[in-house]
Coordinates of C-alpha atoms in Angstrom, one line a residue:
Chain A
X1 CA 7.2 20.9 -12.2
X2 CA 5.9 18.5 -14.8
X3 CA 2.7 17.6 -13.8
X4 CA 2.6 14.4 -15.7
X5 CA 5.7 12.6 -14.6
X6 CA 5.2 9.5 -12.1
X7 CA 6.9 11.7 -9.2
X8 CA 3.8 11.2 -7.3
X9 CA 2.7 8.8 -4.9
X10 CA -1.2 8.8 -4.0
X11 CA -3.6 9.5 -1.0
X12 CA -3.0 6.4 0.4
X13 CA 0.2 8.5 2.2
X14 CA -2.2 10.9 3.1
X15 CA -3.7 8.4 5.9
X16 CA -1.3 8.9 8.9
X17 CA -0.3 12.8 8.2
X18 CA -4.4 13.2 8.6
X19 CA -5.0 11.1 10.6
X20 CA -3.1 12.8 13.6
X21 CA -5.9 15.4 12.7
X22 CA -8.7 13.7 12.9
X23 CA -10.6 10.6 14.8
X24 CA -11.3 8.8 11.5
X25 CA -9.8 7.5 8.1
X26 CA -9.9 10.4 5.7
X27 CA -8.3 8.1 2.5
X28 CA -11.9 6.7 2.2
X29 CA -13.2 10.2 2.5
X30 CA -14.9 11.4 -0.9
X31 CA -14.4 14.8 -2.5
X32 CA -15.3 16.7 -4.6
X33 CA -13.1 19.2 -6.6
X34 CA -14.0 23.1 -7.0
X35 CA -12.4 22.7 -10.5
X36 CA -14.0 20.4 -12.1
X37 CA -16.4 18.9 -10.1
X38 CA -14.7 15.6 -10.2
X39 CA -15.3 13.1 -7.1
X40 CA -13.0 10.4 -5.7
X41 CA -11.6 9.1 -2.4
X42 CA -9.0 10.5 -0.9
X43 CA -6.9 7.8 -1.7
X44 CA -6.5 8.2 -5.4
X45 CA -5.4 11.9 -4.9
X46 CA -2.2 12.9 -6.5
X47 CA 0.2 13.6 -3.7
X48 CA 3.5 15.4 -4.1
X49 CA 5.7 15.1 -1.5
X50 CA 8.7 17.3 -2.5
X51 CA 7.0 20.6 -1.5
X52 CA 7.7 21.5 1.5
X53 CA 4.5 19.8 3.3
X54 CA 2.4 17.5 1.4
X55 CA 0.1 18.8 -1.8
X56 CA -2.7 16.7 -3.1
X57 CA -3.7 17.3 -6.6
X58 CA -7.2 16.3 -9.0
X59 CA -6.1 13.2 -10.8
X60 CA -9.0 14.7 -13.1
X61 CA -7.7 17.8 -13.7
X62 CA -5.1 18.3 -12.3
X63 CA -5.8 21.4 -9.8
X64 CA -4.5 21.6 -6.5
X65 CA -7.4 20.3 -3.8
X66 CA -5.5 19.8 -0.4
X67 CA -1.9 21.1 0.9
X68 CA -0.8 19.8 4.4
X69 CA 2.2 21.4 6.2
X70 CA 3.3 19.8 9.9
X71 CA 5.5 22.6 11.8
X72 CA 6.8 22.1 15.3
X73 CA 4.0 23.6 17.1
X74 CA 1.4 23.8 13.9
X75 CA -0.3 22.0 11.1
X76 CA -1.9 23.8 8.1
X77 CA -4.6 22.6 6.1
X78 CA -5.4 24.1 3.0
X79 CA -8.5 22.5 1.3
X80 CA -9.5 25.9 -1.2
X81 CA -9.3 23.3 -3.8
X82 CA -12.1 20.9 -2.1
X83 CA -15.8 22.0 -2.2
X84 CA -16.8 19.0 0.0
X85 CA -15.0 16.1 1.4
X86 CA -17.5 13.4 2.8
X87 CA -16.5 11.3 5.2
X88 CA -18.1 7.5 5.8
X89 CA -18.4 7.5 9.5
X90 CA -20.0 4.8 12.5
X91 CA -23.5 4.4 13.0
X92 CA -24.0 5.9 15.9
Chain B
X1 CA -13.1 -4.3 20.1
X2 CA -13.5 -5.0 16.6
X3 CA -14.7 -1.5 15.8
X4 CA -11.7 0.5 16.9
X5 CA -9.4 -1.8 15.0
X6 CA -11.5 -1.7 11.9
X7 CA -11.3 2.6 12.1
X8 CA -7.6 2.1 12.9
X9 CA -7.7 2.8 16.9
X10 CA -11.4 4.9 17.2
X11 CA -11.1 7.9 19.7
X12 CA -7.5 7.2 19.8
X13 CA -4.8 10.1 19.0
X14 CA -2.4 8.6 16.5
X15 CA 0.7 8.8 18.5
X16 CA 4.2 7.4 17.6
X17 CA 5.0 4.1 19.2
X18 CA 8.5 2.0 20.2
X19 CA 9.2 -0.8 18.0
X20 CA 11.6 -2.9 18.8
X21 CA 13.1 -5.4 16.1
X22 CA 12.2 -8.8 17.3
X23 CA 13.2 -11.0 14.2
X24 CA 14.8 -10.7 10.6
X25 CA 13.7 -12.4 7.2
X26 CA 15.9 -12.6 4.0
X27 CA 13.4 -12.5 1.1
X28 CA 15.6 -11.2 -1.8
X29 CA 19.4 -10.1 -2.2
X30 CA 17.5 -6.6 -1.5
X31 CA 14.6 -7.3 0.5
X32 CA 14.1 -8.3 4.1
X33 CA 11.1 -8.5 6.2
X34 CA 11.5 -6.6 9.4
X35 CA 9.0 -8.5 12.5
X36 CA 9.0 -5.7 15.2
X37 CA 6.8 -5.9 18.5
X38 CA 5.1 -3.1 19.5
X39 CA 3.7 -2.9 22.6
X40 CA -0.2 -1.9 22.8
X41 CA -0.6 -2.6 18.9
X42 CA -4.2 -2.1 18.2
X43 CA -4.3 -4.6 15.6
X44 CA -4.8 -3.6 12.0
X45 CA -6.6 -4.6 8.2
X46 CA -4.4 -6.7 5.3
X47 CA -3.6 -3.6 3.2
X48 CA -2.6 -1.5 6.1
X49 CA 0.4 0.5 6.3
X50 CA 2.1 2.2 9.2
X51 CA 4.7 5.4 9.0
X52 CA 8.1 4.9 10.1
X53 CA 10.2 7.4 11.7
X54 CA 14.2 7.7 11.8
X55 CA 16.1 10.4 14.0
X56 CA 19.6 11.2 13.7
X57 CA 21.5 12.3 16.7
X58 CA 21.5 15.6 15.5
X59 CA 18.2 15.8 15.5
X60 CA 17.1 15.4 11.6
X61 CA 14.2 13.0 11.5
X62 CA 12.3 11.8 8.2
X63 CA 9.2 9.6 7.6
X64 CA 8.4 6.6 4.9
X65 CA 5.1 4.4 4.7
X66 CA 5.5 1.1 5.1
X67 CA 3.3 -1.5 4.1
X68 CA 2.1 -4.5 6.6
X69 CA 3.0 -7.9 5.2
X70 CA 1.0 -10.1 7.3
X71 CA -2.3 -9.7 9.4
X72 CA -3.3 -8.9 12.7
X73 CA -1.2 -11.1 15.4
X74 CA -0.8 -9.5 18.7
X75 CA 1.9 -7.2 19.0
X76 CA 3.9 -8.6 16.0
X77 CA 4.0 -5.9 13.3
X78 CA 6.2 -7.3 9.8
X79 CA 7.2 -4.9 7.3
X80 CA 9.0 -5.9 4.3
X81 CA 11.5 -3.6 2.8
X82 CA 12.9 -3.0 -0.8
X83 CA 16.4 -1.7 -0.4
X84 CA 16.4 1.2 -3.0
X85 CA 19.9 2.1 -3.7
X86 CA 19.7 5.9 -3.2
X87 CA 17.5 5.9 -0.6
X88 CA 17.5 7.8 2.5
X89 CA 15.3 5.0 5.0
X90 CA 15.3 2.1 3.1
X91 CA 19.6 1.2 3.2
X92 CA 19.4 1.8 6.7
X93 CA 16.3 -0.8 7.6
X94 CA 17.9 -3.2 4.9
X95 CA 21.3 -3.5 6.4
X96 CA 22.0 -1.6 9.4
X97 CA 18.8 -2.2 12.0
X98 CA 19.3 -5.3 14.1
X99 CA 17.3 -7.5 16.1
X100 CA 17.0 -5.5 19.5
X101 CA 17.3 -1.7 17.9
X102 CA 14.2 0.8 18.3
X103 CA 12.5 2.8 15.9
X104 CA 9.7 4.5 15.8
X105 CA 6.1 3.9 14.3
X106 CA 2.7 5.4 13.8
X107 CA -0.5 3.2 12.9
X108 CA -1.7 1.5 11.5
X109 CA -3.2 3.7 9.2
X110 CA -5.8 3.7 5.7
X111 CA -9.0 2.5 5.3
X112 CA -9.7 2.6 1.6
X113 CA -6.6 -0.2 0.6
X114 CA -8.2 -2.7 2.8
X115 CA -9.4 -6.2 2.1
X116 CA -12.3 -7.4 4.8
X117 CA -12.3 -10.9 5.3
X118 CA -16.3 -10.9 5.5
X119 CA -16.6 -9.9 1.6
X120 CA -17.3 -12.7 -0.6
X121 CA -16.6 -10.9 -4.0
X122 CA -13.9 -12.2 -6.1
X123 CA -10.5 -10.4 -5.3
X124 CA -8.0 -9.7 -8.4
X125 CA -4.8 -8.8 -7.2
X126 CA -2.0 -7.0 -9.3
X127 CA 1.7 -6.3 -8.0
X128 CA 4.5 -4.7 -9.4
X129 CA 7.6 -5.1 -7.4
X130 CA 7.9 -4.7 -3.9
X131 CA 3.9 -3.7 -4.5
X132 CA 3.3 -7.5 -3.6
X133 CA 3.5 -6.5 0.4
X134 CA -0.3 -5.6 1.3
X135 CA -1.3 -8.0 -1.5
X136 CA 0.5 -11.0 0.7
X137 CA -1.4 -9.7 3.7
X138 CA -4.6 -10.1 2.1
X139 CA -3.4 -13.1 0.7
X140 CA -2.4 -14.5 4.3
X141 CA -5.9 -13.4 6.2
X142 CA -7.6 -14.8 3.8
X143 CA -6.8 -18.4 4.7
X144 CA -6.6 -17.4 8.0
X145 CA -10.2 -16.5 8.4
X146 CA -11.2 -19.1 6.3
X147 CA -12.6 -16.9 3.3
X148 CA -13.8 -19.1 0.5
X149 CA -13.5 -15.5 -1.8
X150 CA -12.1 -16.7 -5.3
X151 CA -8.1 -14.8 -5.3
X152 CA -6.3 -14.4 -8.2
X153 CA -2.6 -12.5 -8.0
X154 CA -0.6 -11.5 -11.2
X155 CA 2.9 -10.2 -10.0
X156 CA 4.7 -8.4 -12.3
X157 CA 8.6 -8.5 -11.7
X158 CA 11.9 -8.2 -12.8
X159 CA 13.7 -11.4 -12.5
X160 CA 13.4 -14.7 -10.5
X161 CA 15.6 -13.4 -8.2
X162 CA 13.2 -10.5 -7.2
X163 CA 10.1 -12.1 -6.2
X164 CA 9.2 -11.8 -2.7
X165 CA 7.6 -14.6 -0.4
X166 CA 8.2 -16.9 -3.6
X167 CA 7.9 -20.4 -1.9
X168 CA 5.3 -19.3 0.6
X169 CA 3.1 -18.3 -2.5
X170 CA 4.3 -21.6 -4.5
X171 CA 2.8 -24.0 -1.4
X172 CA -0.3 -21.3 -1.0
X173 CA -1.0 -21.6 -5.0
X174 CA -1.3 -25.2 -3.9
X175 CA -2.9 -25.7 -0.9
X176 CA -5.2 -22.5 -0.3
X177 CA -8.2 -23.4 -2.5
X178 CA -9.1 -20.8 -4.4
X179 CA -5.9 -18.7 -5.0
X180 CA -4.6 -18.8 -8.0
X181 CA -0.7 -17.0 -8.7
X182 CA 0.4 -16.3 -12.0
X183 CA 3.9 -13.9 -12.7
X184 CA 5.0 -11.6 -15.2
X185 CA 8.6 -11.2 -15.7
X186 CA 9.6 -8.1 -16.7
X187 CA 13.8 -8.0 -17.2
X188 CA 14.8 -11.5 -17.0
X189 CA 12.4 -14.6 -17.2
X190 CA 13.1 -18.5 -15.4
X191 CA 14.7 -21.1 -17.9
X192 CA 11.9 -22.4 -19.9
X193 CA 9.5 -19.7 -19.3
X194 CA 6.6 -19.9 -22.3
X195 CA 7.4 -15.7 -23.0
X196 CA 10.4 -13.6 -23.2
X197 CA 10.8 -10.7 -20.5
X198 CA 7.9 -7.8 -21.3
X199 CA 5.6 -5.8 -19.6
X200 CA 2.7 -6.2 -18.1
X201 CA 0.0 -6.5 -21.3
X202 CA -3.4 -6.5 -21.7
X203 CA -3.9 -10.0 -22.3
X204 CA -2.2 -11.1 -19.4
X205 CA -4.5 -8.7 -17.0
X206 CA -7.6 -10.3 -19.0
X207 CA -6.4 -13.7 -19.0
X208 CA -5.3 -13.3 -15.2
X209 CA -7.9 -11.8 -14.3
X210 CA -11.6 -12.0 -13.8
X211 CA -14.4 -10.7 -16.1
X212 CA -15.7 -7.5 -15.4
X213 CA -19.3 -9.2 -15.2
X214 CA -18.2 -11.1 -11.7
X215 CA -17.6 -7.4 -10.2
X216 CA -14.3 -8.5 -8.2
X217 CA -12.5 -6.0 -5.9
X218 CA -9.2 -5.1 -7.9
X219 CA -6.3 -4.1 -5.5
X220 CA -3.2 -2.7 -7.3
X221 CA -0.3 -1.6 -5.7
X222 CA 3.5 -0.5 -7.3
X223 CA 5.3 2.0 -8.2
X224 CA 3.3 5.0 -9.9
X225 CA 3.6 4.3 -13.4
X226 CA 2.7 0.7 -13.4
X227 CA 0.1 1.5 -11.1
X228 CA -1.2 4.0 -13.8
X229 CA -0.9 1.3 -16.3
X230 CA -2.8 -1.3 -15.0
X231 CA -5.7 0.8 -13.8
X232 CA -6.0 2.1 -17.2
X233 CA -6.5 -1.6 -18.7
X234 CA -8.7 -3.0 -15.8
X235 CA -11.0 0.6 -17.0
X236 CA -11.0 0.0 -20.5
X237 CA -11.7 -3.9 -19.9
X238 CA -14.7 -2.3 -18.5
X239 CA -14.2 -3.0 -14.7
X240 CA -16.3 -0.5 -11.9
X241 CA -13.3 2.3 -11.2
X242 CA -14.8 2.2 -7.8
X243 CA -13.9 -1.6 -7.8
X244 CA -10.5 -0.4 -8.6
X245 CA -8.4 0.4 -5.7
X246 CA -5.2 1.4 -6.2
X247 CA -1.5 2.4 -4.0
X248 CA 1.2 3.7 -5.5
X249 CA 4.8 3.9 -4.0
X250 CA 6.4 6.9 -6.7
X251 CA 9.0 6.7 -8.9
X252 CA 11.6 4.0 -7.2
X253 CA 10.7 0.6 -7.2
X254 CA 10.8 -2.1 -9.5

């Protein structure tokens, strides 16, 4: 796979896939990558969708941070590639 | 409940909803805007998109993100869709769904690519082909919430033919103070037009634009490489990256 062609789309496609996981918006979410340290929303993540499941790369360096697969019954998340994710939440 | 709109439906399991097609808007020889209703919409933000999903009879079912074209109005959800010619989604909501028909529809969803209508910062907005959709959503709340934030849109596109919501945007260029439009005419440029066809440049994003010293909120949304593109000048122009926010649809597109 040629990781610098344009077939990528962003974090932005992310939002709904998460979002059946959890209660709030994770695009806005920041994170941090075990790589190279780099930290951006989840939003500007490199997603390519071809894999089976979704898999979200550094737009640093490259390195995967995030896969998401959706089975039947199942979803897996992988996030060995983010060292923190932190997530703006409601004061309360 | 402003909260749970602004979170996209707080506490609330994201589940897939019945749309029904309610109404049907030529924009281009390729481009329609689908209006479907959808019961119990939670409202959403300009910039919000929802998922769509198709299943065949046999079963087989696949998922595209849509962007919302206009804001929040009741149960009214409008989508507008490029036709791209080997598409799997986008031939079939171009010319085969019909006033009446169901699909079904997940959102809204994304929090980041959202314009609030209670920020007063200057707003630079860049589109490259059907890219234009959130962009017009902001465009469209703002007036509607009577924001006095300074807009500016550069739309980058292919021909005449191609632009989307083109008189709407030539009566809101006149009427909405404080929008400006200017276009960028990639393939094939209107009779008269001062340049031939070209890409995107520098000067036009720094012309178009606003100076990094009046920290505006950039929104950029098209396919991936223009997307790329035009982050890359609005960087080394020397605007905020976080003031850069940025959707990109891939490699189809205009």
């Amino acid at each position: 796979m040629d990781l610098f062609s344009d077939e990528y789309t962003d974090g932005n496609a992310l939002a709904g896939p998460l979002r059946e996981l959890f209660t709030v918006d994770m695009t806005s979410a920041v994170g941090r990558c075990v790589s190279c340290g780099g930290e951006g929303p989840v939003a500007g993540m490199k997603v390519y969708a071809q894999a089976p499941g979704l898999v979200a790369r550094c737009p640093s360096c490259q390195e995967v941070l995030m896969r998401l697969v959706r089975g039947p019954s199942d979803a897996w998340l992988d996030l060995r590639g983010t060292m923190s994710l932190r997530i703006p939440m409601p004061p309360e | 409940m402003a909260r749970a709109a602004v979170s996209g439906g707080l506490n609330r399991r994201l589940a897939w909803h019945a749309a029904r097609l309610a109404e049907v808007v030529e924009e281009t020889p390729s481009a329609r805007t689908l209006v479907f209703d959808v019961p119990d919409w939670p409202g959403h933000l300009p910039g919000q998109h929802v998922d769509v999903r198709l299943t065949a009879e046999d079963g087989y079912s696949t998922e595209r993100s849509y962007s919302i074209a206009t804001p929040a109005d009741g149960t009214r959800v409008a989508l507008t869709v490029q036709r791209v010619d080997d598409g799997e989604v986008s031939p079939y909501l171009t010319e085969t769904l019909s006033p009446g028909d169901v699909i079904e529809l997940r959102g809204p969803v994304g929090g980041w690519f959202v314009w609030r209508s209670a920020d007063p910062a200057p707003v630079l907005l860049i589109a490259g082909g059907s890219g234009i959709v959130p962009l017009m959503a902001m465009i469209r709340a703002r007036r509607e919430a009577g924001s006095r934030a300074l807009f500016r849109l550069i739309y980058s596109v292919r021909t005449p033919e191609d632009r989307f919501y083109a008189d709407e945007l030539r009566t809101r260029a006149r009427d909405d103070m404080g929008l400006d439009v200017g276009y960028v005419y990639t393939r094939q440029a209107p009779e008269g037009w001062p340049t031939a066809p070209r890409r995107l440049s520098v000067a036009d994003v720094n012309n178009g634009g606003w100076p990094p010293d009046f920290q505006p909120a950039c929104f950029v949304c098209g396919p991936t490489a223009f997307v790329e593109t035009v982050a890359d000048i609005l960087v080394a122009l020397g605007h905020d990256p976080r003031r850069v926010k940025t959707e990109r649809f891939g490699p189809t597109g205009s």
